[in-house]
Coordinates of C-alpha atoms in Angstrom, one line a residue:
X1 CA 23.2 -28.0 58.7
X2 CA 21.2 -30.9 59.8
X3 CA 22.1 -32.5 63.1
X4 CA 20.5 -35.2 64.3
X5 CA 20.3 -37.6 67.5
X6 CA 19.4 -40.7 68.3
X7 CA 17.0 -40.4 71.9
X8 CA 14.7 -37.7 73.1
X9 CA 15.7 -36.0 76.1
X10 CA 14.4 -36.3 79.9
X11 CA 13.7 -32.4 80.1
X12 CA 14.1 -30.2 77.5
X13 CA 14.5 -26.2 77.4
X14 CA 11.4 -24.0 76.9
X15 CA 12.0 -22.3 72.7
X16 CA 13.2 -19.3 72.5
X17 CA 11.6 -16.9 70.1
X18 CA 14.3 -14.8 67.9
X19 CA 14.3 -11.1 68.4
X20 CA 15.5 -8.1 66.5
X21 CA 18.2 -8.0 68.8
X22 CA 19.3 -11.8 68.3
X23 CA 19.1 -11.7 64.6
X24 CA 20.8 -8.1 64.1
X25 CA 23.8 -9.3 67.1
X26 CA 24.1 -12.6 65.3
X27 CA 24.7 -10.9 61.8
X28 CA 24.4 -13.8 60.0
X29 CA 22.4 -17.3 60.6
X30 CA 25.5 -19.3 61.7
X31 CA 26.2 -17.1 64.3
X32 CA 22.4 -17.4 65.3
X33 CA 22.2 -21.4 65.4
X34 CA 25.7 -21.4 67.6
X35 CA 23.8 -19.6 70.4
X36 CA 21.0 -21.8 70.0
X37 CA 20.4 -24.9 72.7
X38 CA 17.7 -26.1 70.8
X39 CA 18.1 -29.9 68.6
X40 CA 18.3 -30.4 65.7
X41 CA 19.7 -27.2 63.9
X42 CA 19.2 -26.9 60.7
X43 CA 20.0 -24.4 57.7
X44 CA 19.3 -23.6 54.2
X45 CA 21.3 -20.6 53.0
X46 CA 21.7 -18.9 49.5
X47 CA 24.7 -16.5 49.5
X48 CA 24.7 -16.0 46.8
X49 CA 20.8 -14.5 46.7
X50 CA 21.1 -13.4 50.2
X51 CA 18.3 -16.2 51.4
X52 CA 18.1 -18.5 54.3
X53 CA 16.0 -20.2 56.4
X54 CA 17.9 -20.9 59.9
X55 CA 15.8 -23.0 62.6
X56 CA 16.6 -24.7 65.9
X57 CA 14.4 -27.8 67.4
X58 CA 11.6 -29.8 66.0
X59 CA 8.0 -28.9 65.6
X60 CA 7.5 -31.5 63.7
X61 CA 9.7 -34.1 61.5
X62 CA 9.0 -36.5 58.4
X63 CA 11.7 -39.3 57.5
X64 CA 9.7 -42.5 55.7
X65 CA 10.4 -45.8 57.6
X66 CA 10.5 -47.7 54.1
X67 CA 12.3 -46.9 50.3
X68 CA 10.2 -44.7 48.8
X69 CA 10.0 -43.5 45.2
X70 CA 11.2 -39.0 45.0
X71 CA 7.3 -38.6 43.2
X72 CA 6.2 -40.6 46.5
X73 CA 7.6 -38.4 48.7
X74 CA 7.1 -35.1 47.1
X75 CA 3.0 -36.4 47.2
X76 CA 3.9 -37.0 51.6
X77 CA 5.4 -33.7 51.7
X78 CA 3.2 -31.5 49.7
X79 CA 0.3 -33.1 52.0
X80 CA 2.5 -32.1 55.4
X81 CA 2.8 -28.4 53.6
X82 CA -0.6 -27.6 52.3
X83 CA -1.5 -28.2 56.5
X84 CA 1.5 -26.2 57.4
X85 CA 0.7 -22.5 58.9
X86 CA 1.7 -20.1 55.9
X87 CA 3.1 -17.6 58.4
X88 CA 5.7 -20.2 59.5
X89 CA 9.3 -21.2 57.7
X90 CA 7.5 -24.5 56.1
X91 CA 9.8 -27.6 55.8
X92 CA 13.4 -27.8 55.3
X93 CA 15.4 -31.2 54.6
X94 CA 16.7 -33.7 51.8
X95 CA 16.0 -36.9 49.6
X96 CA 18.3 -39.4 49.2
X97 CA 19.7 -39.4 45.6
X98 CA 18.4 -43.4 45.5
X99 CA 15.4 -42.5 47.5
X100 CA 13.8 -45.9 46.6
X101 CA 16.6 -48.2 48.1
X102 CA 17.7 -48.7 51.0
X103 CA 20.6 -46.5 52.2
X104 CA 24.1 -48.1 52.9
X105 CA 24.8 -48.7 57.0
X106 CA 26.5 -44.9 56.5
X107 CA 23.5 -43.2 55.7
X108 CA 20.6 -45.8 57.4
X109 CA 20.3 -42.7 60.5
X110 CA 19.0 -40.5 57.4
X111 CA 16.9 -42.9 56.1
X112 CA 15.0 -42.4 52.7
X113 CA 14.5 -38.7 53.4
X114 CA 14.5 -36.1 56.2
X115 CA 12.3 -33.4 56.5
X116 CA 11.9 -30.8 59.7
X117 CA 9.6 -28.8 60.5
X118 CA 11.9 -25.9 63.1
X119 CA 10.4 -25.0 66.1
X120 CA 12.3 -21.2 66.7
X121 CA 13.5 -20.0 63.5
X122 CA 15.0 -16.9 61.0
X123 CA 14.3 -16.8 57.4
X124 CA 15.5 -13.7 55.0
X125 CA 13.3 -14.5 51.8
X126 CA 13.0 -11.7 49.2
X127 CA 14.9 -8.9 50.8
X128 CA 12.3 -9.3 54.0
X129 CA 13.3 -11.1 57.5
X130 CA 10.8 -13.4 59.8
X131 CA 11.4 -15.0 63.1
X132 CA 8.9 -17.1 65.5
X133 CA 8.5 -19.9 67.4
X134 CA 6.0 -22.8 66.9
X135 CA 4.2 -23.8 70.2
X136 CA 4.4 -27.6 69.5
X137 CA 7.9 -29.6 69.6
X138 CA 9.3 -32.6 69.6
X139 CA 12.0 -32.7 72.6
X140 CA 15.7 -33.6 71.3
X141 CA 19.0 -33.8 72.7
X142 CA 22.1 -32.7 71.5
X143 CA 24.3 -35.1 69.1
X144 CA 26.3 -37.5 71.9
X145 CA 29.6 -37.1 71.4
X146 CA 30.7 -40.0 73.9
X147 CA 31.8 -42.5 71.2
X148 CA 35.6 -43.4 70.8
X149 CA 36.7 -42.3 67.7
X150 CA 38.7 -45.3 65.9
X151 CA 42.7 -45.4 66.0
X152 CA 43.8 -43.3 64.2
X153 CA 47.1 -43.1 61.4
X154 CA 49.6 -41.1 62.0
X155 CA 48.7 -37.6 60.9
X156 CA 45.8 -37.8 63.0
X157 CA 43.3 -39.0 60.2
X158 CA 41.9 -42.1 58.9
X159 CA 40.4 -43.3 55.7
X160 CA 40.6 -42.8 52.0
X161 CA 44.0 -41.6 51.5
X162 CA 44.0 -37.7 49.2
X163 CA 46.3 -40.2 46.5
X164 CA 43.3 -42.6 45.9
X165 CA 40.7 -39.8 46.2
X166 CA 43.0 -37.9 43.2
X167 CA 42.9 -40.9 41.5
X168 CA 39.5 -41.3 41.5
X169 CA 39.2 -37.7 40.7
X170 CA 41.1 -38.1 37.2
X171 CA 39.1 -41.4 36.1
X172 CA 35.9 -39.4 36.9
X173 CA 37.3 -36.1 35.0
X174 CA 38.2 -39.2 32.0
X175 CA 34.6 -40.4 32.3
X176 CA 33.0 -36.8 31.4
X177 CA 35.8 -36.5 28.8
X178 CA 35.0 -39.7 27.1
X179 CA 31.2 -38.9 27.0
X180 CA 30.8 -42.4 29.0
X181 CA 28.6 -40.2 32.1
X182 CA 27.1 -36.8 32.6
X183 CA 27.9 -36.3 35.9
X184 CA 29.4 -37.9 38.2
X185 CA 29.4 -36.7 42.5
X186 CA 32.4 -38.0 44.1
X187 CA 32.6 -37.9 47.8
X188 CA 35.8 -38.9 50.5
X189 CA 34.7 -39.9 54.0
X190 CA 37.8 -38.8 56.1
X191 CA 37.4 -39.4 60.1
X192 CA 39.6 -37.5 62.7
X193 CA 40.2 -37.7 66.2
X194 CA 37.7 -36.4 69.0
X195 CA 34.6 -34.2 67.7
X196 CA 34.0 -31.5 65.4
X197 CA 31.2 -28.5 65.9
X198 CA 29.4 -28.2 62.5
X199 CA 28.1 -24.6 63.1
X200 CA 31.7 -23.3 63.9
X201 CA 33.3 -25.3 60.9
X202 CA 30.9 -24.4 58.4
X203 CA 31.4 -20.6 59.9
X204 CA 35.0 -21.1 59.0
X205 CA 34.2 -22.4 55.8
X206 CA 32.0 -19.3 55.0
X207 CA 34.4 -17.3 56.0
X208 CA 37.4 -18.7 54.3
X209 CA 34.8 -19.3 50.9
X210 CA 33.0 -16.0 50.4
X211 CA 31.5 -17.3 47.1
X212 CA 30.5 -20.2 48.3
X213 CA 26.5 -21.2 48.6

């Protein structure tokens, strides 16, 4: 989960450092980041292997300022991790899948990549279980969610309608048939009214998609 906002804050709460306690009450790292006051969240979770690394807050962040090549940023990153402690839950982020152009207006806030560094954190890793907190951060608020959502139609949502996205769904399913592409990620980018939590929808999504990773 990767939440990210736009200004630093004025004052910003002391980290937290997980306990036993936290991590055993929260039962899984969802639960954990929900409690959590900290910005940005962030979480990289396995199911399926029984991994994750679950952090709150900022130690430290990389997002290049220009199009980069992926080779060009995996060179940036392996620098930023061969100085990062060893005892800590190293980096956790993304790469844009056309890392060396620049992103559409929908994905500009992401830019070519975005990388974090958490400051209080919970990683499961090979059957074991770490927590701490780094003593440096960088101070963060939490998303604004004072912007008016757009009119919207008359079932509450607006954008691609589910007929086109179908659509697009058989000429994609065609493509694969035909031979004419090897894969193919299809996305719909559906907006409703007011705001939605992403830790307590993606808990519902776990919890509705055991299998899922």
């Amino acid at each position: 989960i990767p939440i990210e906002t736009q200004a630093p804050c004025t004052a910003a709460a002391d980290p937290v450092t997980p306990t036993r306690s936290d991590t055993t009450q929260a039962a899984s790292p969802l639960r954990w980041l929900a409690a959590q006051t900290q910005y940005p969240k962030v979480l990289l979770w396995d199911r399926d292997r029984d991994e994750w690394i679950a952090g709150a807050g900022a130690a430290a962040t990389y997002s290049p300022d220009r199009p980069m090549t992926l080779a060009a940023v995996e060179r940036e990153l392996a620098g930023l991790a061969a100085a990062t402690p060893a005892d800590g839950p190293g980096w956790v982020g993304g790469v844009r899948f056309s890392s060396n152009r620049e992103p559409g207006r929908a994905w500009a806030r992401f830019g070519t990549a975005w990388w974090i560094r958490p400051q209080s954190w919970w990683l499961r890793r090979d059957g074991q279980e770490r927590w701490g907190t780094a003593p440096e951060g960088e101070d963060r608020c939490a998303p604004s969610s004072s912007a008016k959502p757009a009119p919207a139609s008359a079932g509450g949502f607006r954008g691609e309608s589910a007929d086109a996205y179908l659509q697009r769904v058989r000429d994609a399913l065609a493509a694969l048939e035909d031979r004419a592409l090897d894969k193919i990620v299809l996305a719909r980018c559906v907006h409703r009214p007011g705001t939605i939590d992403p830790v307590v929808t993606l808990q519902q999504m776990a919890e509705k998609e055991p299998g899922g990773t």
